[in-house]
């Protein structure tokens, strides 16, 4: 009887601890997230996590350093620079749509827009700017929007991610929590959560490749992917992961992916923007 | 401890035949199987009956399967192949290949039900994975 009661008590306490962790605030989450990876990879300096798998895999890192000597994303930056400078018929430019200086923009996105009640990503803000200047919206999965994002990431290199979940905006916390839930939820035929690969199994091999840590993931997008021969956005990478676990991917810039980006970017707060990047 | 030692130490032992022990073991095993097997039954197990039913009113079964897929999608849990399976099942039925159509429909129903079960499980289970 005593043993049953003790088991019951332990179960209740464990459940309460689990609930408390699930309900912890963004900053508690971030500190725990960072501490986890520091404990898992004690020899890797925190700033290195922005380099993704190349922080962990020394062999792949050597190849990557060589690729970076002639960065395959350079053309995208230059196209983005040209597009950024274009003057709309209204006489305004993209820069007029942003409150921050150009070299700071990337580090402050995604952000929660209280008036709209949703997370606004940088790609969305670029399209909002176009809509405000009576320009056709750009598709999210190719071309100009990725080039502009690459240029802005390049201009923001070295700026530390500074994502805010304001206490006085309950919608922001709800969006953050939604992204957090998405991140830890198993989905698809393979029954995998994002965290299964990029937390629990970070550093382990999946066939010939090692799994990167989630910490620092958003700092280096968009990236040039050698296997695709082109640039991709963070949301395209999300869609790729969801597809890989054999779940149906969501639309790019859907609520699901924007909230996920919000959560993941908050986890990487304090790490420097180092996009665009090059990956296998 | 054997019987001789038990007698020496003053303990009494009942003589139990090996046949009785076997019978008791078998009975316990049978009871366990009866208790556990319903617990192992999941939504997926009903797919066989779906396949046999689908030949009677394929259109209705297809519509019901589509509803399950939509429910899984609304839960944010749709699997990648379900819509394609339903599409192929419809095409095969239209071409008169009912056996293949029913097999595909069966697989689609299995996937949609499994996705819904996964969504129900994950409604709380995700909390246990949060890094703390």
Short mmCIF file of C-alpha atoms in Angstrom, two decimals:
data_model
loop_
_atom_site.label_atom_id
_atom_site.label_comp_id
_atom_site.label_asym_id
_atom_site.label_seq_id
_atom_site.Cartn_x
_atom_site.Cartn_y
_atom_site.Cartn_z
CA UNK A 1 0.00 0.00 0.00
CA UNK A 2 2.81 2.34 1.01
CA UNK A 3 4.69 1.45 -2.14
CA UNK A 4 1.60 2.19 -4.27
CA UNK A 5 1.17 5.56 -2.61
CA UNK A 6 4.84 6.38 -3.11
CA UNK A 7 4.62 5.44 -6.81
CA UNK A 8 1.51 7.57 -7.17
CA UNK A 9 3.22 10.54 -5.53
CA UNK A 10 6.32 10.17 -7.72
CA UNK A 11 4.12 9.99 -10.84
CA UNK A 12 2.22 13.12 -9.83
CA UNK A 13 5.44 15.02 -9.09
CA UNK A 14 6.98 13.89 -12.42
CA UNK A 15 3.84 14.94 -14.28
CA UNK A 16 3.87 18.33 -12.56
CA UNK A 17 7.55 18.84 -13.40
CA UNK A 18 6.77 17.94 -17.04
CA UNK A 19 3.85 20.37 -17.13
CA UNK A 20 5.96 23.09 -15.53
CA UNK A 21 8.66 22.65 -18.19
CA UNK A 22 6.08 22.72 -20.95
CA UNK A 23 4.66 25.92 -19.53
CA UNK A 24 8.01 27.60 -18.81
CA UNK A 25 8.52 31.08 -20.27
CA UNK A 26 10.64 31.81 -23.35
CA UNK A 27 13.75 32.86 -21.43
CA UNK A 28 13.67 29.79 -19.17
CA UNK A 29 13.26 27.67 -22.30
CA UNK A 30 16.20 29.35 -24.01
CA UNK A 31 18.52 28.95 -21.05
CA UNK A 32 17.61 25.26 -20.73
CA UNK A 33 18.06 24.81 -24.49
CA UNK A 34 21.53 26.37 -24.45
CA UNK A 35 22.51 24.44 -21.32
CA UNK A 36 21.46 21.18 -22.95
CA UNK A 37 23.75 21.67 -25.94
CA UNK A 38 26.60 22.98 -23.81
CA UNK A 39 26.34 19.82 -21.78
CA UNK A 40 26.02 17.58 -24.87
CA UNK A 41 28.96 19.18 -26.67
CA UNK A 42 31.17 20.68 -23.94
CA UNK A 43 34.03 21.42 -26.36
CA UNK A 44 31.98 23.54 -28.75
CA UNK A 45 31.91 27.28 -27.99
CA UNK A 46 28.42 28.76 -27.99
CA UNK A 47 29.17 31.11 -30.91
CA UNK A 48 30.01 28.11 -33.11
CA UNK A 49 26.42 26.84 -33.17
CA UNK A 50 25.58 29.34 -35.90
CA UNK A 51 27.66 27.16 -38.21
CA UNK A 52 25.19 24.30 -37.89
CA UNK A 53 26.58 20.82 -38.43
CA UNK A 54 30.03 22.28 -39.18
CA UNK A 55 30.33 23.12 -35.50
CA UNK A 56 30.07 19.40 -34.75
CA UNK A 57 31.44 17.51 -37.74
CA UNK A 58 35.12 18.36 -38.21
CA UNK A 59 35.52 16.48 -41.51
CA UNK A 60 32.54 18.20 -43.12
CA UNK A 61 33.80 21.49 -41.67
CA UNK A 62 37.02 21.29 -43.66
CA UNK A 63 35.08 20.88 -46.91
CA UNK A 64 32.77 23.70 -45.93
CA UNK A 65 35.65 26.08 -45.23
CA UNK A 66 36.97 25.40 -48.71
CA UNK A 67 33.53 26.02 -50.23
CA UNK A 68 33.40 29.33 -48.37
CA UNK A 69 36.51 30.52 -50.24
CA UNK A 70 34.31 30.95 -53.32
CA UNK A 71 30.86 31.22 -51.74
CA UNK A 72 28.15 29.81 -54.00
CA UNK A 73 25.63 32.26 -52.51
CA UNK A 74 27.54 35.33 -53.63
CA UNK A 75 25.45 35.78 -56.80
CA UNK A 76 22.30 35.74 -54.69
CA UNK A 77 23.67 38.51 -52.44
CA UNK A 78 24.50 40.66 -55.45
CA UNK A 79 21.09 40.15 -57.04
CA UNK A 80 19.53 41.01 -53.68
CA UNK A 81 21.63 44.16 -53.38
CA UNK A 82 20.36 45.34 -56.79
CA UNK A 83 16.75 44.53 -55.93
CA UNK A 84 17.02 46.29 -52.56
CA UNK A 85 18.14 49.47 -54.27
CA UNK A 86 15.29 49.55 -56.78
CA UNK A 87 12.96 52.51 -56.57
CA UNK A 88 9.24 51.79 -56.66
CA UNK A 89 6.94 54.02 -58.79
CA UNK A 90 5.96 55.65 -55.49
CA UNK A 91 9.53 56.92 -55.23
CA UNK A 92 10.20 54.75 -52.18
CA UNK A 93 12.56 51.85 -51.73
CA UNK A 94 12.50 48.71 -49.62
CA UNK A 95 14.59 50.49 -47.00
CA UNK A 96 11.74 52.97 -46.45
CA UNK A 97 9.51 50.12 -45.27
CA UNK A 98 11.76 49.18 -42.35
CA UNK A 99 12.33 51.07 -39.15
CA UNK A 100 15.79 49.59 -38.64
CA UNK A 101 18.93 50.38 -40.58
CA UNK A 102 19.65 47.81 -43.31
CA UNK A 103 22.42 46.12 -41.35
CA UNK A 104 20.13 45.43 -38.41
CA UNK A 105 16.95 44.21 -40.08
CA UNK A 106 17.69 40.48 -40.27
CA UNK A 107 18.56 40.23 -36.58
CA UNK A 108 15.15 41.51 -35.52
CA UNK A 109 13.00 39.13 -37.56
CA UNK A 110 10.72 37.31 -37.08
CA UNK A 111 8.70 39.65 -34.86
CA UNK A 112 5.21 39.58 -33.47
CA UNK A 113 2.89 42.20 -34.94
CA UNK A 114 0.28 42.93 -32.30
CA UNK A 115 -2.03 44.82 -34.64
CA UNK A 116 -2.22 41.83 -36.97
CA UNK A 117 -2.08 39.27 -34.20
CA UNK A 118 0.52 37.16 -35.97
CA UNK A 119 4.23 36.56 -36.43
CA UNK A 120 5.75 38.51 -39.33
CA UNK A 121 8.84 37.00 -40.90
CA UNK A 122 11.38 38.91 -42.97
CA UNK A 123 10.04 37.36 -46.19
CA UNK A 124 6.55 38.49 -45.26
CA UNK A 125 7.77 41.99 -44.42
CA UNK A 126 9.41 42.21 -47.86
CA UNK A 127 6.12 41.28 -49.51
CA UNK A 128 4.21 43.68 -47.24
CA UNK A 129 6.57 46.38 -48.47
CA UNK A 130 5.80 45.50 -52.06
CA UNK A 131 2.05 45.46 -51.39
CA UNK A 132 2.35 48.88 -49.77
CA UNK A 133 4.02 50.14 -52.93
CA UNK A 134 1.49 48.56 -55.28
CA UNK A 135 3.90 45.88 -56.45
CA UNK A 136 3.05 42.27 -57.20
CA UNK A 137 3.79 39.89 -54.33
CA UNK A 138 6.80 37.63 -54.77
CA UNK A 139 6.54 33.84 -54.48
CA UNK A 140 8.13 32.60 -51.26
CA UNK A 141 9.98 29.63 -52.67
CA UNK A 142 12.27 31.12 -55.28
CA UNK A 143 14.13 34.02 -56.80
CA UNK A 144 13.87 37.60 -55.70
CA UNK A 145 12.57 37.20 -52.16
CA UNK A 146 15.37 34.77 -51.30
CA UNK A 147 17.93 37.05 -52.95
CA UNK A 148 16.75 40.04 -50.92
CA UNK A 149 16.79 37.88 -47.77
CA UNK A 150 20.34 36.76 -48.60
CA UNK A 151 21.45 40.36 -49.05
CA UNK A 152 19.85 41.42 -45.75
CA UNK A 153 21.41 38.46 -43.92
CA UNK A 154 24.79 39.40 -45.35
CA UNK A 155 24.38 43.02 -44.32
CA UNK A 156 23.42 41.91 -40.80
CA UNK A 157 26.36 39.54 -40.34
CA UNK A 158 27.72 39.82 -36.84
CA UNK A 159 24.53 41.34 -35.42
CA UNK A 160 23.15 39.19 -32.64
CA UNK A 161 19.66 37.76 -33.00
CA UNK A 162 17.32 39.81 -30.87
CA UNK A 163 13.89 38.22 -31.06
CA UNK A 164 11.33 39.56 -28.62
CA UNK A 165 8.32 37.92 -27.05
CA UNK A 166 6.88 40.96 -25.27
CA UNK A 167 5.29 40.26 -21.87
CA UNK A 168 2.48 42.70 -22.56
CA UNK A 169 1.42 40.96 -25.77
CA UNK A 170 -0.36 37.69 -24.94
CA UNK A 171 -0.61 36.91 -28.65
CA UNK A 172 3.17 36.86 -28.90
CA UNK A 173 3.48 34.28 -26.15
CA UNK A 174 0.69 32.21 -27.74
CA UNK A 175 2.53 32.26 -31.08
CA UNK A 176 5.80 31.31 -29.35
CA UNK A 177 4.05 28.44 -27.49
CA UNK A 178 2.48 27.25 -30.73
CA UNK A 179 5.92 27.12 -32.36
CA UNK A 180 7.31 25.32 -29.34
CA UNK A 181 4.53 22.75 -29.48
CA UNK A 182 5.12 22.19 -33.20
CA UNK A 183 8.82 21.68 -32.54
CA UNK A 184 8.29 18.97 -29.93
CA UNK A 185 5.32 17.21 -31.59
CA UNK A 186 5.86 13.91 -33.38
CA UNK A 187 4.33 13.78 -36.84
CA UNK A 188 4.29 11.80 -40.03
CA UNK A 189 4.56 8.14 -40.84
CA UNK A 190 8.00 8.00 -39.19
CA UNK A 191 6.57 9.49 -35.98
CA UNK A 192 9.37 12.02 -35.50
CA UNK A 193 9.45 15.41 -33.81
CA UNK A 194 11.93 18.12 -34.85
CA UNK A 195 13.52 17.63 -31.44
CA UNK A 196 14.02 13.89 -32.01
CA UNK A 197 16.64 14.66 -34.65
CA UNK A 198 17.99 18.05 -33.64
CA UNK A 199 18.01 17.72 -29.84
CA UNK A 200 17.90 14.09 -28.78
CA UNK A 201 19.99 12.80 -31.68
CA UNK A 202 22.05 15.90 -32.49
CA UNK A 203 25.53 14.85 -33.56
CA UNK A 204 24.43 11.29 -34.39
CA UNK A 205 24.61 9.82 -37.86
CA UNK A 206 21.64 9.39 -40.15
CA UNK A 207 23.12 7.21 -42.85
CA UNK A 208 26.24 9.12 -43.93
CA UNK A 209 25.28 12.50 -42.47
CA UNK A 210 25.36 13.82 -38.94
CA UNK A 211 22.39 15.64 -37.47
CA UNK A 212 22.90 19.29 -36.59
CA UNK A 213 21.86 20.97 -33.35
CA UNK A 214 18.79 23.19 -33.46
CA UNK A 215 20.64 25.88 -31.58
CA UNK A 216 21.83 28.33 -34.24
CA UNK A 217 19.71 26.94 -37.07
CA UNK A 218 18.02 30.24 -38.01
CA UNK A 219 21.19 32.36 -38.03
CA UNK A 220 22.52 31.26 -41.41
CA UNK A 221 19.47 31.15 -43.68
CA UNK A 222 18.87 31.44 -46.57
CA UNK A 223 21.44 28.87 -47.62
CA UNK A 224 22.87 27.58 -50.86
CA UNK A 225 22.33 23.83 -50.96
CA UNK A 226 24.81 21.99 -53.11
CA UNK A 227 22.52 19.01 -53.62
CA UNK A 228 19.82 21.29 -55.02
CA UNK A 229 22.15 23.67 -56.82
CA UNK A 230 20.34 26.72 -55.50
CA UNK A 231 19.28 28.88 -52.58
CA UNK A 232 16.55 27.83 -50.17
CA UNK A 233 14.76 29.60 -47.34
CA UNK A 234 14.37 28.41 -43.76
CA UNK A 235 10.74 27.54 -44.46
CA UNK A 236 11.74 25.40 -47.41
CA UNK A 237 14.07 23.57 -45.03
CA UNK A 238 11.19 23.14 -42.57
CA UNK A 239 9.06 21.72 -45.37
CA UNK A 240 11.89 19.37 -46.32
CA UNK A 241 12.15 18.04 -42.76
CA UNK A 242 8.38 17.57 -42.48
CA UNK A 243 8.42 15.72 -45.80
CA UNK A 244 11.36 13.59 -44.64
CA UNK A 245 9.33 12.25 -41.72
CA UNK A 246 6.55 11.54 -44.23
CA UNK A 247 4.08 14.14 -43.01
CA UNK A 248 2.33 16.50 -45.38
CA UNK A 249 4.31 19.77 -45.44
CA UNK A 250 2.55 23.03 -44.62
CA UNK A 251 2.55 26.02 -46.95
CA UNK A 252 5.63 28.23 -46.85
CA UNK A 253 4.96 31.19 -44.54
CA UNK A 254 2.01 29.31 -43.00
CA UNK A 255 1.15 30.09 -39.38
CA UNK A 256 2.75 26.80 -38.39
CA UNK A 257 6.14 27.59 -39.92
CA UNK A 258 6.14 31.25 -38.87
CA UNK A 259 5.45 30.28 -35.26
CA UNK A 260 8.11 27.59 -35.47
CA UNK A 261 10.60 30.14 -36.81
CA UNK A 262 9.63 32.49 -33.97
CA UNK A 263 10.32 29.80 -31.36
CA UNK A 264 13.56 28.58 -32.95
CA UNK A 265 14.87 32.10 -33.49
CA UNK A 266 14.19 32.96 -29.86
CA UNK A 267 16.16 29.86 -28.83
CA UNK A 268 19.11 31.27 -30.82
CA UNK A 269 18.90 34.76 -29.35
CA UNK A 270 22.35 36.15 -28.74
CA UNK A 271 23.98 34.21 -31.57
CA UNK A 272 25.28 36.28 -34.46
CA UNK A 273 23.59 36.37 -37.84
CA UNK A 274 25.97 34.66 -40.29
CA UNK A 275 23.79 34.12 -43.34
CA UNK A 276 23.61 33.42 -46.11
CA UNK A 277 25.23 30.04 -45.71
CA UNK A 278 26.38 27.08 -47.76
CA UNK A 279 25.26 23.55 -46.98
CA UNK A 280 25.56 20.16 -48.63
CA UNK B 1 15.61 -25.69 -1.36
CA UNK B 2 14.72 -29.37 -2.06
CA UNK B 3 12.11 -31.48 -0.21
CA UNK B 4 14.66 -33.20 2.08
CA UNK B 5 16.04 -29.90 3.27
CA UNK B 6 12.56 -28.54 3.74
CA UNK B 7 11.65 -31.49 5.98
CA UNK B 8 14.84 -31.09 8.01
CA UNK B 9 14.10 -27.48 8.63
CA UNK B 10 10.56 -28.23 9.74
CA UNK B 11 8.91 -26.74 6.74
CA UNK B 12 5.99 -28.53 5.13
CA UNK B 13 5.67 -28.80 1.40
CA UNK B 14 2.70 -29.81 -0.74
CA UNK B 15 3.32 -32.19 -3.58
CA UNK B 16 2.25 -30.62 -6.88
CA UNK B 17 2.29 -32.64 -10.05
CA UNK B 18 4.07 -31.21 -13.13
CA UNK B 19 0.83 -31.57 -15.14
CA UNK B 20 -1.00 -29.28 -12.72
CA UNK B 21 1.78 -26.70 -12.91
CA UNK B 22 1.58 -26.75 -16.70
CA UNK B 23 -2.21 -26.36 -16.58
CA UNK B 24 -1.96 -23.41 -14.21
CA UNK B 25 0.71 -21.78 -16.35
CA UNK B 26 -1.40 -22.26 -19.47
CA UNK B 27 -4.46 -20.80 -17.75
CA UNK B 28 -2.50 -17.75 -16.57
CA UNK B 29 -1.11 -17.27 -20.06
CA UNK B 30 -4.59 -17.54 -21.58
CA UNK B 31 -5.97 -14.96 -19.14
CA UNK B 32 -3.07 -12.60 -19.89
CA UNK B 33 -3.62 -12.93 -23.63
CA UNK B 34 -7.33 -12.18 -23.17
CA UNK B 35 -6.53 -9.12 -21.09
CA UNK B 36 -3.76 -7.75 -23.29
CA UNK B 37 -5.07 -8.44 -26.78
CA UNK B 38 -7.96 -5.92 -26.69
CA UNK B 39 -5.44 -3.29 -25.51
CA UNK B 40 -3.29 -4.00 -28.55
CA UNK B 41 -6.20 -3.42 -30.87
CA UNK B 42 -5.97 -0.01 -32.54
CA UNK B 43 -7.84 1.90 -35.16
CA UNK B 44 -5.55 0.35 -37.74
CA UNK B 45 -6.98 -3.11 -37.08
CA UNK B 46 -10.33 -2.16 -38.53
CA UNK B 47 -8.87 -1.58 -41.96
CA UNK B 48 -9.54 -5.13 -43.09
CA UNK B 49 -13.26 -4.69 -42.63
CA UNK B 50 -13.05 -1.40 -44.54
CA UNK B 51 -11.55 -3.22 -47.49
CA UNK B 52 -14.33 -5.76 -47.57
CA UNK B 53 -16.99 -3.08 -47.20
CA UNK B 54 -15.56 -0.82 -49.87
CA UNK B 55 -16.63 -3.10 -52.67
CA UNK B 56 -20.28 -2.70 -51.67
CA UNK B 57 -20.42 1.10 -51.92
CA UNK B 58 -17.05 2.35 -53.04
CA UNK B 59 -18.13 5.98 -53.48
CA UNK B 60 -19.43 6.18 -49.91
CA UNK B 61 -16.31 4.55 -48.54
CA UNK B 62 -14.13 6.92 -50.55
CA UNK B 63 -16.05 9.92 -49.22
CA UNK B 64 -15.71 8.61 -45.65
CA UNK B 65 -11.97 8.11 -46.14
CA UNK B 66 -11.66 11.64 -47.51
CA UNK B 67 -13.40 12.94 -44.39
CA UNK B 68 -10.87 11.12 -42.23
CA UNK B 69 -8.03 12.64 -44.26
CA UNK B 70 -9.49 16.13 -43.84
CA UNK B 71 -9.88 15.54 -40.11
CA UNK B 72 -6.20 14.57 -39.91
CA UNK B 73 -5.25 17.65 -41.94
CA UNK B 74 -7.31 19.89 -39.67
CA UNK B 75 -5.44 18.42 -36.73
CA UNK B 76 -2.19 19.39 -38.50
CA UNK B 77 -1.22 15.73 -38.65
CA UNK B 78 -1.87 14.53 -42.20
CA UNK B 79 0.63 12.04 -43.56
CA UNK B 80 2.26 12.69 -46.88
CA UNK B 81 0.85 9.84 -48.97
CA UNK B 82 -2.80 9.77 -47.87
CA UNK B 83 -4.19 12.18 -50.46
CA UNK B 84 -2.27 10.42 -53.24
CA UNK B 85 -3.60 7.03 -52.15
CA UNK B 86 -7.16 8.31 -52.26
CA UNK B 87 -6.59 9.86 -55.67
CA UNK B 88 -5.16 6.61 -57.03
CA UNK B 89 -7.98 4.59 -55.45
CA UNK B 90 -10.54 6.78 -57.22
CA UNK B 91 -8.75 6.46 -60.54
CA UNK B 92 -8.50 2.68 -60.23
CA UNK B 93 -12.20 2.41 -59.35
CA UNK B 94 -13.09 4.50 -62.38
CA UNK B 95 -10.98 2.17 -64.50
CA UNK B 96 -12.80 -0.83 -63.03
CA UNK B 97 -9.85 -2.17 -61.02
CA UNK B 98 -11.85 -2.57 -57.84
CA UNK B 99 -9.43 -4.92 -56.12
CA UNK B 100 -6.57 -2.43 -56.39
CA UNK B 101 -8.89 0.46 -55.61
CA UNK B 102 -10.04 -1.20 -52.40
CA UNK B 103 -6.48 -2.02 -51.35
CA UNK B 104 -5.45 1.60 -51.86
CA UNK B 105 -8.52 2.84 -50.02
CA UNK B 106 -7.71 0.50 -47.16
CA UNK B 107 -4.19 1.91 -46.95
CA UNK B 108 -5.51 5.49 -47.05
CA UNK B 109 -7.95 4.79 -44.22
CA UNK B 110 -5.15 3.18 -42.23
CA UNK B 111 -2.97 6.26 -42.70
CA UNK B 112 -5.69 8.77 -41.87
CA UNK B 113 -6.74 6.90 -38.73
CA UNK B 114 -3.13 6.47 -37.64
CA UNK B 115 -2.48 10.19 -38.17
CA UNK B 116 -5.52 11.07 -36.07
CA UNK B 117 -4.42 8.67 -33.34
CA UNK B 118 -0.96 10.25 -33.46
CA UNK B 119 -2.48 13.73 -33.10
CA UNK B 120 -4.52 12.59 -30.10
CA UNK B 121 -1.43 11.05 -28.46
CA UNK B 122 0.68 14.12 -29.13
CA UNK B 123 -1.89 16.52 -27.67
CA UNK B 124 -0.07 16.02 -24.36
CA UNK B 125 2.91 13.80 -25.11
CA UNK B 126 4.94 16.66 -26.67
CA UNK B 127 5.29 18.27 -23.25
CA UNK B 128 7.49 15.42 -22.07
CA UNK B 129 10.10 16.25 -24.73
CA UNK B 130 10.60 19.89 -23.80
CA UNK B 131 14.22 20.52 -22.87
CA UNK B 132 14.47 21.45 -19.23
#
